[in-house]
Amino acid sequence: MKFLILALCVAAASAAVVPLSADQASLVKSSWAQVKHSEVDILASIFTANPDIQARFPQFAGKDIDSIKDTGAFATHAGRIVGFFSEIVGLIGNQSNVPALYTLTEQLAASHKARGISTAQFGEFRASLVSYLSNHVSWGENVAAAWNVALDNFFFVLTSNY
Ligand code: HEM
């Protein structure tokens, strides 16, 4: 019975947006600052770990990562995709930015739903991003927990109208 109540609490907690504490927002911002200019490296690591994601990009589908990584087209895409996170991270931690966070995230959901991107693929993207962060920023339990809350919120809003 205790387990059931705990399981229900966990389910309820992950089914809503949970505000980040000031400390958590600052941990997310300071750790993101350590990698935010590594756009190409981040997208390359996501493609390497998930060929099914790479396959959805017409310009890069089926190509060897090493042959595309240094191209201008790849830098442009990486800048857009990783830059989106910079925009989001820049807005978190300030209550008055919440409407803008919803708008940006819902627009991303609409554009990706129209492309037929699945929620499972967003899950793969998230796992690879967290893996990249854990290997490239000062990482610890508190940083991991802060990112977990931030990404739970982001993906909750992103996928709730899917
Ligand atoms: C949270 C994760 C993601 C973020 C932040 C993100 C961000 C973006 C952004 C900002 C763009 C350009 C603007 C637009 O067209 O909407 C874009 C385009 C695109 N995204 Fe994503 N994306 C994510 C996940 C994915 C995943 C998982 C896939 C595929 C499985 C995907 C496939 C695409 C494609 C195919 C395009 C168009 C590329 C082109 O112009 O050729 N995205 N994404």
PDB file of C-alpha atoms and ligand atoms in Angstrom:
ATOM      1  CA  MET A   1       0.000   0.000   0.000  1.00  0.00           C
ATOM      2  CA  LYS A   2       2.811   2.378   0.948  1.00  0.00           C
ATOM      3  CA  PHE A   3       4.460   1.602  -2.383  1.00  0.00           C
ATOM      4  CA  LEU A   4       1.236   2.351  -4.261  1.00  0.00           C
ATOM      5  CA  ILE A   5       0.866   5.740  -2.558  1.00  0.00           C
ATOM      6  CA  LEU A   6       4.508   6.556  -3.295  1.00  0.00           C
ATOM      7  CA  ALA A   7       4.094   5.489  -6.929  1.00  0.00           C
ATOM      8  CA  LEU A   8       0.992   7.671  -7.276  1.00  0.00           C
ATOM      9  CA  CYS A   9       2.834  10.648  -5.737  1.00  0.00           C
ATOM     10  CA  VAL A  10       5.725  10.192  -8.174  1.00  0.00           C
ATOM     11  CA  ALA A  11       3.304   9.921 -11.101  1.00  0.00           C
ATOM     12  CA  ALA A  12       1.495  13.068  -9.958  1.00  0.00           C
ATOM     13  CA  ALA A  13       4.774  14.951  -9.508  1.00  0.00           C
ATOM     14  CA  SER A  14       5.985  14.164 -13.004  1.00  0.00           C
ATOM     15  CA  ALA A  15       2.650  15.100 -14.577  1.00  0.00           C
ATOM     16  CA  ALA A  16       2.940  18.806 -13.899  1.00  0.00           C
ATOM     17  CA  VAL A  17       5.385  21.661 -14.104  1.00  0.00           C
ATOM     18  CA  VAL A  18       7.448  22.001 -10.911  1.00  0.00           C
ATOM     19  CA  PRO A  19       9.110  25.415 -10.399  1.00  0.00           C
ATOM     20  CA  LEU A  20      12.880  25.299 -10.020  1.00  0.00           C
ATOM     21  CA  SER A  21      14.347  26.695  -6.826  1.00  0.00           C
ATOM     22  CA  ALA A  22      16.670  29.692  -7.230  1.00  0.00           C
ATOM     23  CA  ASP A  23      19.633  27.370  -6.563  1.00  0.00           C
ATOM     24  CA  GLN A  24      18.490  24.876  -9.177  1.00  0.00           C
ATOM     25  CA  ALA A  25      17.983  27.593 -11.793  1.00  0.00           C
ATOM     26  CA  SER A  26      21.453  28.928 -11.134  1.00  0.00           C
ATOM     27  CA  LEU A  27      23.017  25.436 -11.358  1.00  0.00           C
ATOM     28  CA  VAL A  28      21.339  24.837 -14.722  1.00  0.00           C
ATOM     29  CA  LYS A  29      22.520  28.226 -16.006  1.00  0.00           C
ATOM     30  CA  SER A  30      26.100  27.892 -14.766  1.00  0.00           C
ATOM     31  CA  SER A  31      26.500  24.347 -16.094  1.00  0.00           C
ATOM     32  CA  TRP A  32      24.939  25.218 -19.471  1.00  0.00           C
ATOM     33  CA  ALA A  33      27.375  28.142 -19.765  1.00  0.00           C
ATOM     34  CA  GLN A  34      30.196  25.562 -19.793  1.00  0.00           C
ATOM     35  CA  VAL A  35      28.947  23.912 -23.023  1.00  0.00           C
ATOM     36  CA  LYS A  36      26.649  26.363 -24.766  1.00  0.00           C
ATOM     37  CA  HIS A  37      29.264  27.196 -27.398  1.00  0.00           C
ATOM     38  CA  SER A  38      29.895  23.515 -28.191  1.00  0.00           C
ATOM     39  CA  GLU A  39      26.846  23.357 -30.468  1.00  0.00           C
ATOM     40  CA  VAL A  40      28.480  21.210 -33.157  1.00  0.00           C
ATOM     41  CA  ASP A  41      29.945  18.787 -30.639  1.00  0.00           C
ATOM     42  CA  ILE A  42      26.587  18.414 -28.860  1.00  0.00           C
ATOM     43  CA  LEU A  43      24.574  17.765 -32.044  1.00  0.00           C
ATOM     44  CA  ALA A  44      27.245  15.371 -33.323  1.00  0.00           C
ATOM     45  CA  SER A  45      27.073  13.379 -30.092  1.00  0.00           C
ATOM     46  CA  ILE A  46      23.264  13.215 -30.322  1.00  0.00           C
ATOM     47  CA  PHE A  47      23.419  12.005 -33.953  1.00  0.00           C
ATOM     48  CA  THR A  48      26.136   9.469 -33.128  1.00  0.00           C
ATOM     49  CA  ALA A  49      24.084   7.971 -30.302  1.00  0.00           C
ATOM     50  CA  ASN A  50      20.792   8.090 -32.266  1.00  0.00           C
ATOM     51  CA  PRO A  51      21.035   7.316 -35.991  1.00  0.00           C
ATOM     52  CA  ASP A  52      17.206   7.427 -36.115  1.00  0.00           C
ATOM     53  CA  ILE A  53      17.344  11.139 -35.148  1.00  0.00           C
ATOM     54  CA  GLN A  54      20.028  11.880 -37.755  1.00  0.00           C
ATOM     55  CA  ALA A  55      17.888  10.059 -40.320  1.00  0.00           C
ATOM     56  CA  ARG A  56      15.148  12.685 -39.918  1.00  0.00           C
ATOM     57  CA  PHE A  57      17.422  15.478 -41.169  1.00  0.00           C
ATOM     58  CA  PRO A  58      17.268  15.404 -44.987  1.00  0.00           C
ATOM     59  CA  GLN A  59      20.701  17.055 -45.388  1.00  0.00           C
ATOM     60  CA  PHE A  60      22.480  14.625 -43.089  1.00  0.00           C
ATOM     61  CA  ALA A  61      20.562  11.356 -43.305  1.00  0.00           C
ATOM     62  CA  GLY A  62      22.806   8.342 -43.859  1.00  0.00           C
ATOM     63  CA  LYS A  63      26.031  10.369 -43.906  1.00  0.00           C
ATOM     64  CA  ASP A  64      29.119   9.671 -41.844  1.00  0.00           C
ATOM     65  CA  ILE A  65      29.238  12.126 -38.918  1.00  0.00           C
ATOM     66  CA  ASP A  66      32.915  12.914 -39.522  1.00  0.00           C
ATOM     67  CA  SER A  67      32.137  13.967 -43.084  1.00  0.00           C
ATOM     68  CA  ILE A  68      29.387  16.428 -42.073  1.00  0.00           C
ATOM     69  CA  LYS A  69      30.549  17.677 -38.684  1.00  0.00           C
ATOM     70  CA  ASP A  70      32.835  20.402 -40.042  1.00  0.00           C
ATOM     71  CA  THR A  71      30.449  21.737 -42.679  1.00  0.00           C
ATOM     72  CA  GLY A  72      28.710  25.086 -42.521  1.00  0.00           C
ATOM     73  CA  ALA A  73      25.312  23.404 -42.899  1.00  0.00           C
ATOM     74  CA  PHE A  74      25.922  21.288 -39.823  1.00  0.00           C
ATOM     75  CA  ALA A  75      27.062  24.328 -37.825  1.00  0.00           C
ATOM     76  CA  THR A  76      23.888  26.162 -38.856  1.00  0.00           C
ATOM     77  CA  HIS A  77      21.621  23.328 -37.702  1.00  0.00           C
ATOM     78  CA  ALA A  78      23.589  22.819 -34.490  1.00  0.00           C
ATOM     79  CA  GLY A  79      23.375  26.539 -33.775  1.00  0.00           C
ATOM     80  CA  ARG A  80      19.588  26.511 -34.192  1.00  0.00           C
ATOM     81  CA  ILE A  81      18.930  23.394 -32.144  1.00  0.00           C
ATOM     82  CA  VAL A  82      21.420  23.930 -29.324  1.00  0.00           C
ATOM     83  CA  GLY A  83      20.767  27.681 -29.455  1.00  0.00           C
ATOM     84  CA  PHE A  84      17.143  26.921 -28.664  1.00  0.00           C
ATOM     85  CA  PHE A  85      18.270  25.490 -25.323  1.00  0.00           C
ATOM     86  CA  SER A  86      20.352  28.604 -24.681  1.00  0.00           C
ATOM     87  CA  GLU A  87      17.215  30.673 -25.163  1.00  0.00           C
ATOM     88  CA  ILE A  88      15.243  28.466 -22.758  1.00  0.00           C
ATOM     89  CA  VAL A  89      17.994  28.350 -20.138  1.00  0.00           C
ATOM     90  CA  GLY A  90      18.337  32.129 -20.386  1.00  0.00           C
ATOM     91  CA  LEU A  91      14.672  32.509 -19.448  1.00  0.00           C
ATOM     92  CA  ILE A  92      14.393  30.084 -16.547  1.00  0.00           C
ATOM     93  CA  GLY A  93      14.528  31.234 -12.940  1.00  0.00           C
ATOM     94  CA  ASN A  94      12.363  34.305 -13.497  1.00  0.00           C
ATOM     95  CA  GLN A  95       8.624  33.943 -12.956  1.00  0.00           C
ATOM     96  CA  SER A  96       7.816  36.700 -15.430  1.00  0.00           C
ATOM     97  CA  ASN A  97       9.424  34.644 -18.224  1.00  0.00           C
ATOM     98  CA  VAL A  98       7.055  31.695 -17.762  1.00  0.00           C
ATOM     99  CA  PRO A  99       4.641  32.742 -20.565  1.00  0.00           C
ATOM    100  CA  ALA A 100       7.587  33.084 -23.002  1.00  0.00           C
ATOM    101  CA  LEU A 101       8.874  29.642 -21.961  1.00  0.00           C
ATOM    102  CA  TYR A 102       5.459  28.127 -22.731  1.00  0.00           C
ATOM    103  CA  THR A 103       5.206  29.924 -26.070  1.00  0.00           C
ATOM    104  CA  LEU A 104       8.660  28.838 -27.277  1.00  0.00           C
ATOM    105  CA  THR A 105       8.165  25.256 -26.140  1.00  0.00           C
ATOM    106  CA  GLU A 106       4.700  24.973 -27.664  1.00  0.00           C
ATOM    107  CA  GLN A 107       5.991  26.363 -30.970  1.00  0.00           C
ATOM    108  CA  LEU A 108       8.747  23.749 -30.977  1.00  0.00           C
ATOM    109  CA  ALA A 109       6.164  21.051 -30.247  1.00  0.00           C
ATOM    110  CA  ALA A 110       3.998  22.223 -33.164  1.00  0.00           C
ATOM    111  CA  SER A 111       6.892  22.310 -35.653  1.00  0.00           C
ATOM    112  CA  HIS A 112       8.152  18.870 -34.631  1.00  0.00           C
ATOM    113  CA  LYS A 113       4.715  17.289 -34.450  1.00  0.00           C
ATOM    114  CA  ALA A 114       4.172  18.483 -38.014  1.00  0.00           C
ATOM    115  CA  ARG A 115       7.407  16.694 -38.976  1.00  0.00           C
ATOM    116  CA  GLY A 116       6.216  13.462 -37.384  1.00  0.00           C
ATOM    117  CA  ILE A 117       8.879  13.422 -34.651  1.00  0.00           C
ATOM    118  CA  SER A 118       7.787  11.012 -31.905  1.00  0.00           C
ATOM    119  CA  THR A 119       7.824  11.584 -28.162  1.00  0.00           C
ATOM    120  CA  ALA A 120      10.133   8.557 -27.915  1.00  0.00           C
ATOM    121  CA  GLN A 121      12.657  10.404 -30.116  1.00  0.00           C
ATOM    122  CA  PHE A 122      12.468  13.415 -27.808  1.00  0.00           C
ATOM    123  CA  GLY A 123      13.246  10.972 -24.986  1.00  0.00           C
ATOM    124  CA  GLU A 124      16.337   9.753 -26.876  1.00  0.00           C
ATOM    125  CA  PHE A 125      17.407  13.332 -27.479  1.00  0.00           C
ATOM    126  CA  ARG A 126      17.038  14.107 -23.779  1.00  0.00           C
ATOM    127  CA  ALA A 127      19.051  11.055 -22.676  1.00  0.00           C
ATOM    128  CA  SER A 128      21.896  11.943 -25.045  1.00  0.00           C
ATOM    129  CA  LEU A 129      21.904  15.587 -23.984  1.00  0.00           C
ATOM    130  CA  VAL A 130      22.111  14.600 -20.301  1.00  0.00           C
ATOM    131  CA  SER A 131      24.861  12.133 -21.093  1.00  0.00           C
ATOM    132  CA  TYR A 132      26.797  14.891 -22.895  1.00  0.00           C
ATOM    133  CA  LEU A 133      26.322  17.291 -19.980  1.00  0.00           C
ATOM    134  CA  SER A 134      27.399  14.737 -17.399  1.00  0.00           C
ATOM    135  CA  ASN A 135      30.672  14.261 -19.306  1.00  0.00           C
ATOM    136  CA  HIS A 136      31.418  17.903 -20.125  1.00  0.00           C
ATOM    137  CA  VAL A 137      30.344  20.085 -17.199  1.00  0.00           C
ATOM    138  CA  SER A 138      31.114  20.007 -13.480  1.00  0.00           C
ATOM    139  CA  TRP A 139      28.569  17.327 -12.660  1.00  0.00           C
ATOM    140  CA  GLY A 140      27.229  16.077  -9.371  1.00  0.00           C
ATOM    141  CA  GLU A 141      24.003  14.987  -7.731  1.00  0.00           C
ATOM    142  CA  ASN A 142      22.770  18.542  -7.266  1.00  0.00           C
ATOM    143  CA  VAL A 143      23.473  19.519 -10.888  1.00  0.00           C
ATOM    144  CA  ALA A 144      21.844  16.308 -12.139  1.00  0.00           C
ATOM    145  CA  ALA A 145      18.769  16.913  -9.985  1.00  0.00           C
ATOM    146  CA  ALA A 146      18.437  20.526 -11.183  1.00  0.00           C
ATOM    147  CA  TRP A 147      18.628  19.459 -14.845  1.00  0.00           C
ATOM    148  CA  ASN A 148      16.149  16.704 -14.181  1.00  0.00           C
ATOM    149  CA  VAL A 149      13.526  19.150 -12.892  1.00  0.00           C
ATOM    150  CA  ALA A 150      14.204  21.606 -15.740  1.00  0.00           C
ATOM    151  CA  LEU A 151      14.004  18.902 -18.426  1.00  0.00           C
ATOM    152  CA  ASP A 152      10.931  17.276 -16.848  1.00  0.00           C
ATOM    153  CA  ASN A 153       9.194  20.637 -17.108  1.00  0.00           C
ATOM    154  CA  PHE A 154      10.362  21.307 -20.652  1.00  0.00           C
ATOM    155  CA  PHE A 155       9.423  17.876 -21.991  1.00  0.00           C
ATOM    156  CA  PHE A 156       6.132  17.875 -20.069  1.00  0.00           C
ATOM    157  CA  VAL A 157       5.053  21.064 -21.869  1.00  0.00           C
ATOM    158  CA  LEU A 158       6.591  19.910 -25.162  1.00  0.00           C
ATOM    159  CA  THR A 159       4.732  16.606 -25.263  1.00  0.00           C
ATOM    160  CA  SER A 160       1.502  17.402 -23.422  1.00  0.00           C
ATOM    161  CA  ASN A 161      -0.331  18.334 -26.626  1.00  0.00           C
ATOM    162  CA  TYR A 162       1.199  15.582 -28.703  1.00  0.00           C
TER     163      TYR A 162
HETATM  164  C1  HEM B   1      14.282  19.001 -27.439  1.00  0.00           C
HETATM  165  C2  HEM B   1      14.895  18.600 -28.508  1.00  0.00           C
HETATM  166  C3  HEM B   1      14.923  19.410 -29.767  1.00  0.00           C
HETATM  167  C4  HEM B   1      15.111  20.746 -29.955  1.00  0.00           C
HETATM  168  C5  HEM B   1      15.367  21.804 -28.914  1.00  0.00           C
HETATM  169  C6  HEM B   1      15.021  20.989 -31.379  1.00  0.00           C
HETATM  170  C7  HEM B   1      15.144  22.241 -31.961  1.00  0.00           C
HETATM  171  C8  HEM B   1      14.977  22.490 -33.292  1.00  0.00           C
HETATM  172  C9  HEM B   1      14.985  23.794 -33.888  1.00  0.00           C
HETATM  173  C10 HEM B   1      15.138  25.107 -33.095  1.00  0.00           C
HETATM  174  C11 HEM B   1      14.801  23.655 -35.215  1.00  0.00           C
HETATM  175  C12 HEM B   1      14.717  24.786 -36.272  1.00  0.00           C
HETATM  176  C13 HEM B   1      13.368  25.473 -36.148  1.00  0.00           C
HETATM  177  C14 HEM B   1      12.219  24.576 -36.513  1.00  0.00           C
HETATM  178  O1  HEM B   1      12.158  24.155 -37.670  1.00  0.00           O
HETATM  179  O2  HEM B   1      11.400  24.254 -35.640  1.00  0.00           O
HETATM  180  C15 HEM B   1      14.682  22.240 -35.480  1.00  0.00           C
HETATM  181  C16 HEM B   1      14.498  21.688 -36.713  1.00  0.00           C
HETATM  182  C17 HEM B   1      14.412  20.337 -36.945  1.00  0.00           C
HETATM  183  N1  HEM B   1      14.377  19.348 -36.002  1.00  0.00           N
HETATM  184 FE1  HEM B   1      14.527  19.571 -34.011  1.00  0.00          FE
HETATM  185  N2  HEM B   1      14.801  19.805 -32.024  1.00  0.00           N
HETATM  186  C18 HEM B   1      14.731  18.819 -31.076  1.00  0.00           C
HETATM  187  C19 HEM B   1      14.519  17.485 -31.294  1.00  0.00           C
HETATM  188  C20 HEM B   1      14.426  16.908 -32.520  1.00  0.00           C
HETATM  189  C21 HEM B   1      14.340  15.482 -32.763  1.00  0.00           C
HETATM  190  C22 HEM B   1      14.327  14.414 -31.657  1.00  0.00           C
HETATM  191  C23 HEM B   1      14.282  15.322 -34.114  1.00  0.00           C
HETATM  192  C24 HEM B   1      14.207  14.071 -34.946  1.00  0.00           C
HETATM  193  C25 HEM B   1      13.971  12.861 -34.489  1.00  0.00           C
HETATM  194  C26 HEM B   1      14.309  16.643 -34.711  1.00  0.00           C
HETATM  195  C27 HEM B   1      14.242  16.912 -36.059  1.00  0.00           C
HETATM  196  C28 HEM B   1      14.279  18.139 -36.635  1.00  0.00           C
HETATM  197  C29 HEM B   1      14.223  18.366 -38.080  1.00  0.00           C
HETATM  198  C30 HEM B   1      14.113  17.275 -39.152  1.00  0.00           C
HETATM  199  C31 HEM B   1      14.321  19.735 -38.268  1.00  0.00           C
HETATM  200  C32 HEM B   1      14.340  20.482 -39.617  1.00  0.00           C
HETATM  201  C33 HEM B   1      15.750  20.473 -40.122  1.00  0.00           C
HETATM  202  C34 HEM B   1      15.891  21.129 -41.491  1.00  0.00           C
HETATM  203  O3  HEM B   1      15.612  22.332 -41.589  1.00  0.00           O
HETATM  204  O4  HEM B   1      16.315  20.426 -42.407  1.00  0.00           O
HETATM  205  N3  HEM B   1      14.401  17.580 -33.722  1.00  0.00           N
HETATM  206  N4  HEM B   1      14.794  21.559 -34.307  1.00  0.00           N
END
